[in-house]
Amino acid sequence: MEPQIQSDPILLGIETSCDESAVAILRYGTSTETEVLSSLVSSQIDLHRAYGGVVPEVASRNHALVLRPLVEQALEKASLQPHDIDAFAATRGPGLASSLLVGHSMAKALATASNRPFLSINHMEGHLLSPFLENHLFPGTLPHSKIPRHLALIVSGGHTMLIHTRGLGDYQLMGRTIDDAAGEAYDKVARMLELPYPGGPEIEKQALSGNPAAYQFPRSMPGDLNFSFSGLKTAVRYTLEKIEDHGQATPDLCASFQQAVIDVLVSKTLQATHESGCNLVTLSGGVSCNQAIRSALGGACRENGFEFLACPPHFSTDNAAMIAFAGLLKLQAGHLGNLTDDIDPNLSLYQEQSG
Ligand code: KG4
Ligand code: ZN
């Protein structure tokens, strides 16, 4: 029997690509905004902190332990029963294979048991679409399958990308990092400064009381749309080696490092927006939690006459609401997945030849 799709479907999404186990339930709104009925994240940060980074086996075993109770809690919070769910979605990649397998298999099992559609979602597409999740800029423009043409800057722990988005599923790569991602640079610099993992929020906190002009760190690859953060990281290391009192210097080092990241992100995003002819810029991914980056990019966009839409901070770091949202858009567009879909740890967001 073919799965039936309701008019304003309710979808349960699962995200387990790295170290967050997450479940969310969303209801699509044809005439209203899409509603987040529940969105739960069980973070493993404390488990991995002792190692200074994510340990794959620890991550997958913990996903397997917490996922079922998390699905039950998400249903309870949304006051729903399993048979109320019209479709199930899970992250297919990119990410850690052993972690992806847990959530992907769970969503397939739930879809099979209830004879509902299953959708396999690209984690980066979840981030890319997340600014539209609580879309106050474009009320009444639903269905969301009419995602407007825009330039997306995605900054996460594993990726830094500039994507010219022409619509749902139509993504052209304009620039990406050739070495470390922005979040990775934050985490590595934080480790050098002996700040706890994950480093992004810690560096942002320290930077608040530092001088962004205290140290002149490099702004790499000017004029090019690709990014390189590895030289910046090395420059911080060399500077650190010459400083006797790290504690005193930490706020200035953090502020100067962050200013270099901001300058690079802002200038390349503006360049890509001009080159693509877009007039809307979006910002998403874990690093987009950073208030200094949000306000610098927002201000630069306004000065250049571009609209700016940042992902809400509570949906910036890994979560399942963005996966469920991408699933709902694909469901409405008729792009159903298949129970034979496998995970793909290296899944790409765009056609390689287009970059
Ligand atoms: O998107 P995300 O949750 O996971 C990936 O898909 O990678 O991003 C995690 C990254 C980490 O590198 C973390 O340090 C960074 O986002 N991050 C931040 C902030 N909050 C999280 N970076 C800078 N400032 C922040 N406030
Ligand atoms: Zn992510």
Short mmCIF file of N, CA and C in Angstrom, two decimals, residues 154-264:
data_model
loop_
_atom_site.label_atom_id
_atom_site.label_comp_id
_atom_site.label_asym_id
_atom_site.label_seq_id
_atom_site.Cartn_x
_atom_site.Cartn_y
_atom_site.Cartn_z
N ILE A 154 26.85 29.50 4.98
CA ILE A 154 26.69 28.46 6.01
C ILE A 154 28.03 28.31 6.72
N VAL A 155 28.02 28.52 8.02
CA VAL A 155 29.26 28.42 8.81
C VAL A 155 29.04 27.45 9.96
N SER A 156 29.62 26.27 9.84
CA SER A 156 29.42 25.27 10.91
C SER A 156 30.77 24.74 11.35
N GLY A 157 30.75 23.66 12.15
CA GLY A 157 31.99 23.09 12.64
C GLY A 157 32.77 22.39 11.53
N GLY A 158 32.04 21.86 10.55
CA GLY A 158 32.70 21.10 9.49
C GLY A 158 32.74 21.81 8.15
N HIS A 159 31.96 22.86 7.98
CA HIS A 159 31.84 23.50 6.66
C HIS A 159 31.79 25.02 6.74
N THR A 160 32.32 25.65 5.69
CA THR A 160 32.10 27.09 5.47
C THR A 160 31.79 27.19 3.99
N MET A 161 30.59 27.65 3.64
CA MET A 161 30.18 27.63 2.24
C MET A 161 29.39 28.86 1.87
N LEU A 162 29.60 29.31 0.64
CA LEU A 162 28.75 30.35 0.05
C LEU A 162 27.96 29.66 -1.06
N ILE A 163 26.64 29.65 -0.93
CA ILE A 163 25.81 28.92 -1.90
C ILE A 163 24.81 29.88 -2.55
N HIS A 164 24.82 29.91 -3.85
CA HIS A 164 23.78 30.65 -4.58
C HIS A 164 22.58 29.71 -4.70
N THR A 165 21.53 30.03 -3.94
CA THR A 165 20.34 29.18 -3.91
C THR A 165 19.28 29.77 -4.83
N ARG A 166 18.93 29.02 -5.86
CA ARG A 166 17.91 29.53 -6.80
C ARG A 166 16.52 29.07 -6.42
N GLY A 167 16.44 28.08 -5.55
CA GLY A 167 15.16 27.55 -5.08
C GLY A 167 15.45 26.24 -4.36
N LEU A 168 14.40 25.58 -3.87
CA LEU A 168 14.58 24.34 -3.13
C LEU A 168 15.31 23.30 -4.00
N GLY A 169 16.46 22.83 -3.54
CA GLY A 169 17.21 21.79 -4.25
C GLY A 169 18.09 22.31 -5.37
N ASP A 170 18.10 23.64 -5.60
CA ASP A 170 18.89 24.19 -6.70
C ASP A 170 20.03 25.03 -6.11
N TYR A 171 21.14 24.38 -5.84
CA TYR A 171 22.23 25.01 -5.09
C TYR A 171 23.51 25.05 -5.91
N GLN A 172 24.08 26.24 -6.03
CA GLN A 172 25.34 26.39 -6.76
C GLN A 172 26.42 26.88 -5.80
N LEU A 173 27.49 26.10 -5.70
CA LEU A 173 28.59 26.48 -4.82
C LEU A 173 29.33 27.68 -5.39
N MET A 174 29.52 28.72 -4.55
CA MET A 174 30.31 29.88 -5.00
C MET A 174 31.66 29.93 -4.29
N GLY A 175 31.73 29.38 -3.09
CA GLY A 175 33.00 29.37 -2.37
C GLY A 175 32.91 28.43 -1.18
N ARG A 176 34.07 27.88 -0.81
CA ARG A 176 34.11 27.02 0.37
C ARG A 176 35.53 27.03 0.92
N THR A 177 35.67 26.47 2.12
CA THR A 177 36.99 26.49 2.72
C THR A 177 37.89 25.45 2.05
N ILE A 178 39.15 25.84 1.89
CA ILE A 178 40.09 24.88 1.30
C ILE A 178 40.86 24.14 2.41
N ASP A 179 40.64 24.55 3.66
CA ASP A 179 41.26 23.81 4.77
C ASP A 179 40.29 23.74 5.95
N ASP A 180 40.54 24.50 7.02
CA ASP A 180 39.66 24.42 8.20
C ASP A 180 38.34 25.17 7.95
N ALA A 181 37.26 24.67 8.53
CA ALA A 181 36.01 25.42 8.53
C ALA A 181 36.10 26.48 9.62
N ALA A 182 35.21 27.49 9.55
CA ALA A 182 35.26 28.59 10.53
C ALA A 182 35.10 28.05 11.96
N GLY A 183 34.14 27.15 12.15
CA GLY A 183 33.90 26.60 13.49
C GLY A 183 35.09 25.79 13.99
N GLU A 184 35.71 25.08 13.06
CA GLU A 184 36.89 24.28 13.39
C GLU A 184 38.02 25.21 13.85
N ALA A 185 38.18 26.35 13.17
CA ALA A 185 39.22 27.32 13.56
C ALA A 185 38.92 27.85 14.96
N TYR A 186 37.66 28.17 15.23
CA TYR A 186 37.28 28.62 16.58
C TYR A 186 37.66 27.53 17.61
N ASP A 187 37.31 26.28 17.29
CA ASP A 187 37.56 25.19 18.26
C ASP A 187 39.06 24.97 18.47
N LYS A 188 39.85 25.06 17.38
CA LYS A 188 41.30 24.80 17.51
C LYS A 188 42.00 25.95 18.24
N VAL A 189 41.60 27.18 17.94
CA VAL A 189 42.20 28.32 18.64
C VAL A 189 41.83 28.26 20.13
N ALA A 190 40.60 27.89 20.41
CA ALA A 190 40.16 27.77 21.83
C ALA A 190 41.00 26.73 22.55
N ARG A 191 41.31 25.64 21.85
CA ARG A 191 42.11 24.60 22.48
C ARG A 191 43.52 25.11 22.81
N MET A 192 44.08 25.91 21.85
CA MET A 192 45.42 26.51 22.11
C MET A 192 45.38 27.39 23.35
N LEU A 193 44.25 28.08 23.52
CA LEU A 193 44.12 29.03 24.63
C LEU A 193 43.62 28.33 25.90
N GLU A 194 43.51 27.00 25.82
CA GLU A 194 43.04 26.17 26.93
C GLU A 194 41.64 26.56 27.40
N LEU A 195 40.80 26.92 26.42
CA LEU A 195 39.39 27.19 26.71
C LEU A 195 38.62 25.90 26.44
N PRO A 196 37.50 25.67 27.16
CA PRO A 196 36.79 24.40 27.00
C PRO A 196 36.16 24.20 25.61
N TYR A 197 35.92 22.94 25.26
CA TYR A 197 35.25 22.55 24.02
C TYR A 197 33.73 22.67 24.21
N PRO A 198 32.91 23.11 23.25
CA PRO A 198 33.32 23.66 21.95
C PRO A 198 33.77 25.11 22.12
N GLY A 199 34.77 25.49 21.31
CA GLY A 199 35.46 26.76 21.53
C GLY A 199 34.71 28.00 21.10
N GLY A 200 33.79 27.87 20.12
CA GLY A 200 33.12 29.05 19.57
C GLY A 200 32.52 29.97 20.62
N PRO A 201 31.61 29.43 21.44
CA PRO A 201 30.96 30.30 22.44
C PRO A 201 31.96 30.89 23.43
N GLU A 202 33.02 30.13 23.78
CA GLU A 202 34.02 30.60 24.75
C GLU A 202 34.81 31.76 24.17
N ILE A 203 35.22 31.63 22.90
CA ILE A 203 35.98 32.73 22.26
C ILE A 203 35.10 33.97 22.16
N GLU A 204 33.83 33.77 21.79
CA GLU A 204 32.93 34.92 21.69
C GLU A 204 32.84 35.65 23.03
N LYS A 205 32.73 34.87 24.12
CA LYS A 205 32.62 35.46 25.47
C LYS A 205 33.89 36.25 25.82
N GLN A 206 35.05 35.63 25.58
CA GLN A 206 36.33 36.29 25.90
C GLN A 206 36.50 37.56 25.06
N ALA A 207 36.07 37.48 23.79
CA ALA A 207 36.28 38.61 22.87
C ALA A 207 35.53 39.86 23.32
N LEU A 208 34.46 39.67 24.09
CA LEU A 208 33.66 40.82 24.53
C LEU A 208 34.50 41.82 25.32
N SER A 209 35.51 41.31 26.08
CA SER A 209 36.32 42.24 26.88
C SER A 209 37.71 42.46 26.25
N GLY A 210 37.88 42.08 24.99
CA GLY A 210 39.18 42.24 24.34
C GLY A 210 39.17 43.34 23.29
N ASN A 211 40.38 43.67 22.82
CA ASN A 211 40.54 44.70 21.79
C ASN A 211 40.76 44.01 20.43
N PRO A 212 39.82 44.19 19.49
CA PRO A 212 39.94 43.50 18.20
C PRO A 212 41.11 43.98 17.35
N ALA A 213 41.70 45.12 17.73
CA ALA A 213 42.84 45.64 16.96
C ALA A 213 44.17 45.37 17.67
N ALA A 214 44.14 44.59 18.75
CA ALA A 214 45.37 44.36 19.52
C ALA A 214 46.42 43.60 18.71
N TYR A 215 45.99 42.63 17.92
CA TYR A 215 46.92 41.84 17.09
C TYR A 215 46.43 41.89 15.65
N GLN A 216 47.37 42.01 14.72
CA GLN A 216 47.02 42.04 13.29
C GLN A 216 47.14 40.64 12.70
N PHE A 217 46.06 39.90 12.66
CA PHE A 217 46.08 38.56 12.08
C PHE A 217 45.70 38.63 10.59
N PRO A 218 46.17 37.64 9.79
CA PRO A 218 45.94 37.73 8.33
C PRO A 218 44.47 37.53 7.94
N ARG A 219 44.07 38.23 6.87
CA ARG A 219 42.76 38.02 6.22
C ARG A 219 43.11 37.30 4.93
N SER A 220 42.91 36.00 4.89
CA SER A 220 43.46 35.22 3.78
C SER A 220 42.62 35.28 2.51
N MET A 221 43.26 35.00 1.39
CA MET A 221 42.65 34.88 0.07
C MET A 221 41.73 36.03 -0.31
N PRO A 222 42.23 37.29 -0.21
CA PRO A 222 41.37 38.43 -0.57
C PRO A 222 40.95 38.35 -2.04
N GLY A 223 39.71 38.73 -2.32
CA GLY A 223 39.23 38.74 -3.70
C GLY A 223 38.79 37.40 -4.23
N ASP A 224 39.07 36.33 -3.48
CA ASP A 224 38.68 34.97 -3.90
C ASP A 224 37.47 34.57 -3.06
N LEU A 225 36.58 33.76 -3.63
CA LEU A 225 35.39 33.38 -2.85
C LEU A 225 35.64 32.14 -1.97
N ASN A 226 36.78 31.48 -2.16
CA ASN A 226 37.11 30.38 -1.24
C ASN A 226 37.71 30.94 0.04
N PHE A 227 37.64 30.11 1.08
CA PHE A 227 38.13 30.52 2.40
C PHE A 227 39.34 29.66 2.79
N SER A 228 40.21 30.25 3.62
CA SER A 228 41.26 29.46 4.25
C SER A 228 41.45 30.02 5.66
N PHE A 229 41.21 29.19 6.67
CA PHE A 229 41.35 29.67 8.05
C PHE A 229 42.57 29.06 8.74
N SER A 230 43.30 28.22 7.99
CA SER A 230 44.41 27.53 8.62
C SER A 230 45.58 28.49 8.93
N GLY A 231 45.83 29.47 8.03
CA GLY A 231 46.89 30.44 8.26
C GLY A 231 46.59 31.33 9.46
N LEU A 232 45.34 31.65 9.61
CA LEU A 232 44.91 32.48 10.76
C LEU A 232 45.18 31.73 12.07
N LYS A 233 44.83 30.46 12.06
CA LYS A 233 45.04 29.61 13.24
C LYS A 233 46.55 29.55 13.58
N THR A 234 47.38 29.38 12.54
CA THR A 234 48.83 29.31 12.75
C THR A 234 49.36 30.65 13.26
N ALA A 235 48.83 31.76 12.74
CA ALA A 235 49.26 33.09 13.18
C ALA A 235 48.96 33.27 14.67
N VAL A 236 47.81 32.77 15.11
CA VAL A 236 47.47 32.86 16.55
C VAL A 236 48.49 32.03 17.34
N ARG A 237 48.83 30.85 16.83
CA ARG A 237 49.79 29.98 17.54
C ARG A 237 51.15 30.68 17.70
N TYR A 238 51.66 31.26 16.59
CA TYR A 238 52.97 31.94 16.65
C TYR A 238 52.94 33.11 17.63
N THR A 239 51.84 33.87 17.59
CA THR A 239 51.73 35.01 18.50
C THR A 239 51.73 34.53 19.94
N LEU A 240 51.00 33.46 20.16
CA LEU A 240 50.86 32.89 21.52
C LEU A 240 52.22 32.45 22.07
N GLU A 241 53.04 31.91 21.19
CA GLU A 241 54.36 31.42 21.63
C GLU A 241 55.24 32.55 22.16
N LYS A 242 54.94 33.78 21.69
CA LYS A 242 55.79 34.92 22.10
C LYS A 242 55.23 35.62 23.35
N ILE A 243 54.05 35.18 23.80
CA ILE A 243 53.42 35.87 24.94
C ILE A 243 53.66 35.07 26.21
N GLU A 244 54.11 35.76 27.25
CA GLU A 244 54.39 35.04 28.50
C GLU A 244 53.12 34.75 29.29
N ASP A 245 52.28 35.78 29.45
CA ASP A 245 51.07 35.61 30.26
C ASP A 245 49.84 35.41 29.36
N HIS A 246 49.54 34.13 29.08
CA HIS A 246 48.42 33.82 28.19
C HIS A 246 47.10 34.34 28.73
N GLY A 247 46.93 34.18 30.04
CA GLY A 247 45.67 34.56 30.69
C GLY A 247 45.30 36.00 30.40
N GLN A 248 46.29 36.91 30.60
CA GLN A 248 46.07 38.36 30.37
C GLN A 248 45.74 38.64 28.92
N ALA A 249 46.42 37.89 28.02
CA ALA A 249 46.32 38.19 26.59
C ALA A 249 45.08 37.56 25.95
N THR A 250 44.46 36.59 26.65
CA THR A 250 43.38 35.81 26.01
C THR A 250 42.25 36.67 25.42
N PRO A 251 41.69 37.64 26.17
CA PRO A 251 40.59 38.42 25.56
C PRO A 251 41.02 39.14 24.28
N ASP A 252 42.23 39.74 24.28
CA ASP A 252 42.70 40.46 23.07
C ASP A 252 42.94 39.49 21.91
N LEU A 253 43.51 38.33 22.23
CA LEU A 253 43.74 37.32 21.18
C LEU A 253 42.41 36.86 20.59
N CYS A 254 41.43 36.61 21.46
CA CYS A 254 40.11 36.15 20.98
C CYS A 254 39.44 37.23 20.14
N ALA A 255 39.49 38.48 20.62
CA ALA A 255 38.83 39.57 19.88
C ALA A 255 39.50 39.78 18.53
N SER A 256 40.84 39.70 18.49
CA SER A 256 41.55 39.93 17.23
C SER A 256 41.33 38.78 16.25
N PHE A 257 41.32 37.54 16.78
CA PHE A 257 41.02 36.36 15.94
C PHE A 257 39.61 36.49 15.37
N GLN A 258 38.66 36.80 16.25
CA GLN A 258 37.25 36.88 15.80
C GLN A 258 37.07 37.99 14.76
N GLN A 259 37.79 39.12 14.94
CA GLN A 259 37.67 40.21 13.98
C GLN A 259 38.18 39.77 12.60
N ALA A 260 39.26 38.98 12.59
CA ALA A 260 39.78 38.49 11.31
C ALA A 260 38.74 37.57 10.65
N VAL A 261 38.11 36.70 11.43
CA VAL A 261 37.08 35.80 10.88
C VAL A 261 35.93 36.63 10.32
N ILE A 262 35.49 37.61 11.09
CA ILE A 262 34.36 38.45 10.66
C ILE A 262 34.69 39.17 9.35
N ASP A 263 35.86 39.80 9.30
CA ASP A 263 36.23 40.57 8.10
C ASP A 263 36.19 39.68 6.85
N VAL A 264 36.72 38.45 6.99
CA VAL A 264 36.76 37.53 5.85
C VAL A 264 35.35 37.09 5.47
#
